[in-house]
XYZ file of C-alpha atoms in Angstrom:
527
model
C 17.764 26.875 16.524
C 19.015 26.374 12.993
C 19.398 29.741 11.181
C 17.376 30.195 7.985
C 19.152 29.616 4.660
C 20.639 32.683 3.025
C 18.435 34.267 0.352
C 20.567 37.350 -0.424
C 23.385 35.990 -2.562
C 26.268 37.910 -4.163
C 24.866 37.417 -7.666
C 21.127 37.561 -7.059
C 18.325 37.421 -4.513
C 16.277 34.260 -4.173
C 12.605 35.111 -4.760
C 9.455 33.348 -5.889
C 10.561 30.062 -4.350
C 8.313 28.252 -1.840
C 9.653 28.066 1.711
C 10.743 24.741 3.108
C 7.592 22.830 4.099
C 8.797 22.283 7.658
C 6.734 20.126 9.971
C 3.426 18.941 8.545
C 0.768 17.356 10.686
C -0.611 14.743 8.302
C -3.613 14.113 10.533
C -4.587 17.672 11.439
C -4.190 18.910 7.857
C -6.447 16.202 6.373
C -10.102 16.993 7.170
C -11.406 14.193 4.934
C -9.368 11.588 6.781
C -10.488 12.877 10.173
C -14.112 12.799 9.055
C -13.926 9.221 7.812
C -12.002 7.387 10.534
C -11.132 7.603 14.178
C -8.780 5.604 16.306
C -6.449 5.813 19.248
C -3.019 7.014 18.235
C -3.830 8.285 14.753
C -3.353 11.939 15.689
C 0.052 11.289 17.248
C 1.136 9.032 14.380
C 0.060 11.550 11.740
C 1.947 14.326 13.516
C 5.053 12.129 13.749
C 5.006 11.040 10.095
C 4.675 14.666 9.013
C 7.656 16.005 10.902
C 10.486 17.489 8.868
C 13.087 15.263 10.511
C 11.072 12.167 9.539
C 10.873 13.418 5.963
C 14.657 13.772 6.002
C 14.979 10.267 7.445
C 12.810 8.969 4.619
C 15.135 10.566 2.080
C 18.134 8.996 3.811
C 16.546 5.537 3.841
C 15.844 5.734 0.112
C 19.245 7.184 -0.799
C 21.069 4.486 1.175
C 19.447 1.228 0.064
C 19.913 -2.060 1.928
C 23.163 -3.942 1.439
C 23.444 -7.695 0.904
C 26.023 -9.381 3.126
C 26.446 -12.982 2.058
C 29.723 -13.752 3.869
C 31.795 -12.490 6.745
C 35.464 -11.553 6.391
C 36.491 -15.180 6.834
C 34.202 -16.522 4.129
C 31.530 -17.904 6.462
C 27.935 -17.489 5.289
C 25.888 -14.690 6.801
C 22.898 -14.375 4.433
C 21.977 -11.043 5.978
C 20.811 -7.629 4.801
C 22.087 -4.434 6.423
C 19.871 -1.334 6.527
C 20.563 2.353 7.011
C 19.769 3.668 10.531
C 16.900 5.713 9.065
C 15.146 2.467 8.105
C 15.327 1.217 11.676
C 13.956 4.552 12.874
C 10.809 4.105 10.799
C 10.424 0.482 11.798
C 10.709 1.357 15.477
C 8.238 4.239 15.218
C 5.570 2.344 13.284
C 5.839 -0.809 15.377
C 5.552 1.232 18.574
C 2.431 2.883 17.136
C 0.848 -0.532 16.484
C 0.714 -0.332 12.679
C 0.984 -4.138 12.513
C -0.851 -5.089 15.678
C -3.628 -2.672 16.640
C -6.528 -4.385 14.798
C -5.771 -7.641 16.615
C -5.540 -5.876 19.998
C -8.941 -4.228 20.126
C -8.351 -1.559 17.492
C -9.908 -1.391 14.044
C -8.816 -2.358 10.563
C -10.031 1.052 9.410
C -7.576 2.767 11.774
C -4.841 0.431 10.549
C -5.674 1.399 6.963
C -5.339 5.054 7.968
C -1.868 4.315 9.359
C -0.854 2.732 6.044
C -2.086 5.881 4.322
C -0.140 8.154 6.693
C 3.104 6.156 6.609
C 3.065 5.932 2.807
C 3.168 9.711 2.570
C 6.623 9.828 4.154
C 8.472 6.519 3.689
C 6.465 3.756 2.009
C 9.212 1.127 1.873
C 9.083 0.166 5.532
C 5.364 -0.561 5.203
C 6.146 -3.842 3.420
C 7.346 -5.967 6.379
C 4.810 -4.364 8.711
C 1.935 -5.026 6.316
C 2.921 -8.681 6.058
C 3.274 -8.973 9.832
C -0.210 -7.490 10.218
C -1.688 -9.711 7.523
C -0.108 -12.954 8.748
C -1.988 -12.927 12.053
C -4.997 -15.089 10.999
C -2.778 -17.658 9.267
C -0.650 -18.105 12.423
C -3.467 -19.539 14.511
C -1.688 -22.930 14.538
C 1.457 -21.325 16.019
C 0.256 -19.167 18.935
C 3.785 -18.375 20.171
C 4.646 -16.831 16.823
C 1.269 -15.123 16.623
C 1.761 -13.517 20.033
C 5.340 -12.427 19.385
C 4.290 -10.820 16.081
C 1.955 -8.536 18.047
C 4.776 -7.052 20.107
C 5.215 -3.292 19.878
C 8.951 -3.574 20.468
C 11.139 -3.502 17.374
C 13.927 -6.054 17.623
C 16.180 -6.278 14.532
C 18.713 -8.574 16.240
C 19.755 -11.881 14.671
C 18.463 -14.466 17.119
C 15.721 -17.119 17.458
C 12.128 -16.083 18.046
C 11.960 -17.100 21.738
C 14.876 -14.753 22.478
C 13.406 -11.730 20.698
C 11.259 -8.895 22.020
C 9.217 -8.905 18.812
C 9.270 -10.401 15.332
C 8.340 -9.392 11.808
C 7.096 -11.683 9.068
C 7.634 -11.886 5.337
C 6.280 -13.872 2.429
C 7.915 -16.068 -0.235
C 5.489 -17.518 -2.782
C 6.538 -16.561 -6.313
C 8.687 -18.927 -8.369
C 10.265 -18.466 -11.800
C 8.026 -20.812 -13.722
C 4.719 -19.857 -12.121
C 4.441 -16.204 -11.186
C 0.840 -15.640 -10.147
C 0.087 -19.304 -10.842
C 1.346 -20.584 -7.499
C -0.107 -24.035 -8.205
C 2.882 -24.482 -10.512
C 5.310 -24.102 -7.576
C 7.973 -26.815 -7.364
C 9.491 -26.132 -3.921
C 9.044 -29.396 -2.032
C 8.498 -30.253 1.623
C 9.679 -33.434 3.329
C 8.592 -34.497 6.795
C 11.170 -34.278 9.598
C 9.470 -35.424 12.799
C 6.890 -32.819 13.749
C 8.464 -30.317 11.362
C 9.247 -30.169 7.650
C 12.285 -29.515 5.471
C 11.812 -27.274 2.438
C 13.998 -27.335 -0.664
C 13.536 -25.097 -3.671
C 13.868 -21.627 -5.132
C 11.764 -18.485 -4.642
C 11.964 -15.779 -7.295
C 10.650 -13.071 -4.969
C 10.950 -12.950 -1.210
C 9.557 -9.806 0.359
C 11.496 -8.312 3.285
C 14.219 -10.999 3.478
C 15.449 -9.917 6.936
C 12.115 -10.802 8.518
C 12.148 -13.377 11.300
C 10.023 -15.896 9.393
C 8.297 -16.316 6.052
C 4.950 -17.713 5.031
C 5.653 -19.822 1.988
C 4.045 -22.404 -0.270
C 5.581 -25.791 -1.054
C 4.466 -29.140 -2.416
C 3.858 -31.519 0.469
C 2.605 -35.120 0.399
C -0.999 -33.905 0.067
C -0.279 -31.143 -2.417
C 0.418 -27.425 -2.150
C 0.668 -26.529 1.527
C 1.491 -23.400 3.547
C 4.478 -23.393 5.892
C 6.176 -20.959 8.255
C 9.945 -20.894 7.727
C 11.864 -19.281 10.629
C 14.860 -17.150 9.706
C 16.918 -17.931 12.799
C 17.218 -21.150 14.818
C 19.918 -22.068 17.317
C 21.935 -21.906 14.130
C 21.054 -20.257 10.827
C 18.211 -21.948 9.007
C 18.719 -23.212 5.462
C 17.636 -19.996 3.767
C 20.163 -18.769 1.208
C 19.994 -15.222 -0.107
C 20.973 -15.277 -3.782
C 20.682 -11.573 -4.616
C 18.671 -8.462 -3.870
C 16.305 -7.346 -6.592
C 17.344 -4.130 -8.332
C 13.909 -2.488 -8.228
C 12.546 0.642 -9.847
C 11.403 2.012 -6.497
C 10.721 0.876 -2.936
C 14.450 1.368 -2.496
C 14.560 1.583 1.285
C 13.105 -1.920 1.476
C 14.870 -5.121 0.410
C 13.369 -7.771 -1.867
C 15.372 -10.887 -2.590
C 15.744 -14.037 -4.590
C 16.272 -16.942 -2.190
C 16.760 -20.671 -2.029
C 15.590 -23.102 0.620
C 18.229 -25.728 1.366
C 16.399 -28.187 3.644
C 15.091 -25.208 5.607
C 13.212 -26.160 8.754
C 9.522 -25.206 8.606
C 6.219 -25.714 10.406
C 2.977 -26.446 8.636
C 0.131 -23.915 8.707
C -3.362 -25.148 8.007
C -4.256 -28.474 6.466
C -2.018 -30.350 4.083
C -2.897 -29.599 0.470
C -4.867 -26.511 1.539
C -2.029 -24.030 1.081
C -3.815 -21.564 -1.163
C -6.786 -21.267 1.178
C -4.404 -20.744 4.113
C -2.229 -18.125 2.434
C -5.296 -16.284 1.129
C -6.086 -15.316 4.706
C -2.883 -13.280 4.542
C -3.391 -12.026 0.992
C -6.864 -10.740 1.859
C -5.348 -8.375 4.428
C -2.290 -7.382 2.404
C -4.658 -6.352 -0.371
C -6.235 -3.850 1.980
C -2.842 -2.228 2.451
C -2.119 -2.245 -1.284
C -5.398 -0.376 -1.729
C -4.488 2.264 0.870
C -0.778 2.829 0.152
C -1.375 4.392 -3.310
C -3.904 6.761 -1.732
C -1.159 7.970 0.604
C 1.173 8.452 -2.361
C -1.481 10.524 -4.132
C -2.011 12.654 -1.037
C 1.736 13.221 -0.659
C 2.147 14.238 -4.308
C -0.818 16.599 -4.222
C 0.385 18.073 -0.930
C 3.698 18.964 -2.579
C 1.888 20.440 -5.573
C -0.408 22.546 -3.377
C 2.537 23.902 -1.397
C 4.205 24.871 -4.657
C 1.264 26.655 -6.274
C 0.369 28.577 -3.118
C 3.853 30.078 -2.898
C 4.826 30.574 -6.523
C 3.670 33.152 -9.051
C 3.747 33.316 -12.819
C 2.526 36.092 -15.092
C 1.744 38.341 -12.094
C -0.593 35.834 -10.416
C -0.144 33.112 -7.833
C -0.443 29.730 -9.515
C -3.224 28.704 -7.137
C -5.326 31.676 -8.311
C -5.208 30.689 -11.973
C -8.450 29.017 -13.101
C -6.837 26.252 -15.135
C -4.536 25.308 -12.283
C -7.465 25.178 -9.867
C -9.400 22.982 -12.290
C -6.472 20.571 -12.589
C -5.879 20.347 -8.850
C -9.572 19.879 -8.151
C -9.843 17.098 -10.704
C -6.791 15.308 -9.294
C -8.132 15.767 -5.779
C -11.288 13.874 -6.747
C -9.179 10.852 -7.678
C -7.457 10.963 -4.292
C -10.606 11.750 -2.279
C -12.595 9.021 -3.980
C -9.856 6.466 -3.383
C -9.589 7.501 0.262
C -13.337 7.227 0.835
C -13.552 3.849 -0.897
C -10.472 2.431 0.831
C -11.670 3.372 4.303
C -15.216 2.225 3.549
C -13.842 -1.186 2.582
C -11.503 -1.235 5.586
C -14.472 -0.730 7.919
C -16.034 -3.894 6.505
C -13.007 -5.860 7.760
C -14.134 -4.995 11.280
C -17.577 -6.576 10.947
C -17.833 -10.382 10.562
C -21.190 -9.843 8.855
C -19.426 -7.869 6.113
C -16.913 -10.522 5.043
C -18.522 -11.026 1.652
C -18.379 -7.319 0.877
C -14.829 -7.059 2.232
C -13.655 -9.683 -0.236
C -15.114 -8.025 -3.311
C -14.662 -4.461 -2.082
C -10.944 -4.729 -1.376
C -10.280 -6.038 -4.885
C -12.198 -3.147 -6.457
C -10.481 -0.576 -4.228
C -7.020 -1.977 -4.933
C -7.593 -1.996 -8.686
C -8.894 1.539 -8.981
C -6.502 3.262 -6.563
C -3.492 1.769 -8.285
C -4.645 2.717 -11.760
C -5.151 6.318 -10.643
C -2.024 6.735 -8.520
C 0.615 7.013 -11.304
C -1.548 9.533 -13.151
C -1.985 11.740 -10.096
C 1.711 11.585 -9.192
C 2.954 12.467 -12.667
C 0.492 15.363 -12.948
C 1.688 16.686 -9.585
C 5.251 16.388 -10.861
C 4.321 18.365 -13.962
C 2.651 21.069 -11.862
C 6.008 21.650 -10.186
C 7.813 21.757 -13.504
C 11.529 20.962 -13.475
C 11.642 20.976 -9.681
C 9.240 18.040 -9.607
C 11.712 16.014 -11.663
C 14.722 16.403 -9.394
C 15.532 14.535 -6.198
C 15.433 17.710 -4.083
C 11.685 17.040 -3.865
C 9.874 13.800 -2.931
C 8.196 13.558 -6.348
C 10.774 11.229 -7.989
C 10.491 8.813 -5.062
C 6.698 8.934 -5.243
C 6.825 8.419 -9.010
C 9.020 5.327 -8.653
C 6.737 3.997 -5.938
C 3.473 4.631 -7.782
C 3.284 1.368 -9.842
C 4.305 -0.987 -7.027
C 1.039 -1.735 -5.260
C -0.680 -2.404 -8.568
C 1.738 -5.315 -9.042
C 1.997 -6.618 -5.479
C -0.706 -9.080 -4.394
C -2.203 -9.444 -7.836
C -1.664 -7.265 -10.900
C -4.596 -5.702 -12.727
C -5.709 -8.701 -14.748
C -5.402 -11.037 -11.768
C -7.569 -8.720 -9.670
C -10.199 -8.356 -12.393
C -10.467 -12.109 -12.893
C -10.700 -12.567 -9.133
C -13.613 -10.124 -9.065
C -15.447 -12.126 -11.744
C -14.800 -15.392 -9.890
C -15.984 -13.975 -6.588
C -19.220 -12.649 -8.063
C -19.814 -15.784 -10.116
C -19.164 -18.325 -7.382
C -20.357 -16.575 -4.254
C -23.919 -15.204 -4.241
C -23.158 -13.474 -0.919
C -20.446 -11.368 -2.600
C -22.792 -10.468 -5.415
C -25.637 -9.556 -3.052
C -23.327 -7.540 -0.790
C -22.062 -5.478 -3.719
C -25.553 -4.799 -5.074
C -26.785 -3.844 -1.613
C -23.971 -1.276 -1.151
C -24.636 0.280 -4.523
C -28.389 0.396 -3.958
C -27.991 1.975 -0.513
C -26.491 5.134 -2.019
C -29.308 5.719 -4.502
C -31.712 8.628 -4.310
C -29.287 11.381 -3.301
C -27.259 12.312 -6.407
C -28.986 12.226 -9.803
C -25.810 11.419 -11.735
C -25.209 8.420 -9.502
C -28.739 7.087 -9.946
C -28.498 7.344 -13.729
C -25.134 5.586 -13.768
C -26.373 2.816 -11.467
C -29.343 2.118 -13.743
C -27.049 1.972 -16.779
C -24.652 -0.364 -14.958
C -27.456 -2.758 -14.033
C -28.670 -2.821 -17.603
C -25.239 -3.233 -19.195
C -24.016 -6.069 -16.985
C -27.078 -8.274 -17.093
C -26.019 -10.962 -17.941
C -22.588 -10.907 -16.322
C -19.510 -9.722 -18.264
C -17.312 -12.083 -20.215
C -13.665 -12.543 -19.252
C -12.572 -10.190 -22.030
C -14.778 -7.463 -20.523
C -13.421 -7.863 -16.988
C -11.449 -4.602 -16.921
C -14.363 -2.601 -18.281
C -16.689 -4.125 -15.705
C -14.301 -3.664 -12.781
C -13.595 -0.049 -13.705
C -17.278 0.844 -13.928
C -18.090 -1.034 -10.743
C -15.221 0.516 -8.793
C -16.225 4.004 -9.913
C -19.816 3.391 -8.853
C -18.719 2.024 -5.491
C -16.471 5.054 -5.036
C -19.405 7.323 -5.743
C -21.446 5.382 -3.187
C -18.687 5.755 -0.574
C -18.485 9.509 -1.158
C -22.266 9.847 -0.928
C -22.095 8.165 2.473
C -19.333 10.568 3.510
C -19.421 14.010 5.099
C -18.898 16.210 2.029
C -21.784 16.286 -0.452
C -19.703 18.673 -2.583
C -17.149 15.933 -3.267
C -19.814 13.319 -3.986
C -21.675 15.558 -6.423
C -18.505 16.554 -8.302
C -17.239 12.964 -8.468
C -20.509 11.578 -9.787
C -20.922 14.315 -12.370
C -17.391 13.974 -13.698
C -16.676 10.241 -13.320
C -20.131 8.711 -13.726
C -22.073 11.195 -15.882
C -19.203 11.871 -18.262
C -18.777 15.607 -17.621
C -15.054 15.191 -18.102
C -12.470 14.577 -20.765
C -10.128 11.630 -20.765
C -7.168 13.428 -19.159
C -6.758 15.169 -15.818
C -8.088 18.718 -15.583
C -10.458 18.390 -18.529
C -13.596 19.344 -16.608
C -16.312 21.986 -17.083
C -15.856 25.465 -15.682
C -17.419 25.662 -12.262
C -17.120 21.984 -11.361
C -13.883 22.698 -9.522
C -15.210 25.557 -7.409
C -14.120 25.230 -3.786
C -12.968 21.618 -4.229
C -9.271 22.292 -4.013
C -9.386 24.415 -0.853
C -11.847 22.050 0.816
C -9.539 19.096 0.263
C -6.317 20.967 1.079
C -7.137 23.799 3.475
C -4.503 26.547 3.533
C -2.137 26.199 6.474
């Protein structure tokens, strides 16, 4: 057993410093999560992701970012990315647990969403290729061999063609320089080559460039079409890595700029129907971008709670000081609300009758969770003072990661405009949203008042310039509805009073005395 670090030093004695967190069971220590979702393997996965050695592996993966290897020693092209062993450890563990596959093998999308939440608390970078592998499943219906191999629970990072691999992962390459979110402006072109296609063009962002294949959009004879581009053939396919992106965060994961040089590809879906085909994938990746920031919030608040329970100032533990309890309780409502909404939306992915709500709900959940996440993380960092700002703690990594999911799969304005389009064009989406909001009425007075005001304000529908205002109000209402449906009336009442009835200032912790009572300990029970 490793001996404890020395606290009695020649010059002083180390006191008033929290002990090392040690192993944390992310499932057992999260009563709200356990109350909202169940699924085979979640307990074991949460215990694994909370272990101290996995936390150390996460630090190693982020401190040793992937390395681009364009050529071998003789000048021959490799176009490969090398990862630290810690990265492979996370990939192996999460693939074995079924992060990417379980919903398609009899499990639930809600349990998958919980795995995203748990993994993001320890090492969020490796979630990227696994999320895309999970999300690609519906779009691969035309290629059943690829679809089946992507469900394997064996991690195989070897460079070899799909038929020779134990399992594969999938990436995505859509964005081009001139278009950004406007993928209709893409110029990558596809030319027929027998039963296959040859793609030529440039992609400004390619997520997880060491994946075994990429879903991509290119201009075919009938217009913008979706294709699957394999990474490895009997020889290397015509995919050229130009550079790795020097990103703010997500450092353990690689993102690249690539070129297709007559890369062999297979068509997915109908010609000219590329956006509809790729949206099957985007719909599911959006679920993960709604859940990952909730995991980041939980991780940041967990660090803050550990700090304040073991540190004193002015002769009192920080956790016993009323202002600190108010701040932590207020921040916890942002996390708890996002968790309840995210899992409520994820459950709708499991019911074919709920597809209309899933479409609108996932956009609202993604928008709100990602707007709240940076605020929660930076407040947790401030709670820890200078220690929260140094790399000895996970807070800097969480801070760098916090903006990512708000950008990936549609930034804020894109999401808000998508919400307006969905409600305007699809009466089923509109009816599903109104039904969910109405179902929560009659239990919390603040919610009922806010719902009546919302119905009055947004009749007629908002203009484009009001999209953010509308989406924020709607997401907050839907969060309140999700909490009302949940197991803790205390959380629902506090959320509705502070977020919907206006018993709160603009900044975190600005809440009335008494609103925070018992919230903090209920959300983060003492070990």
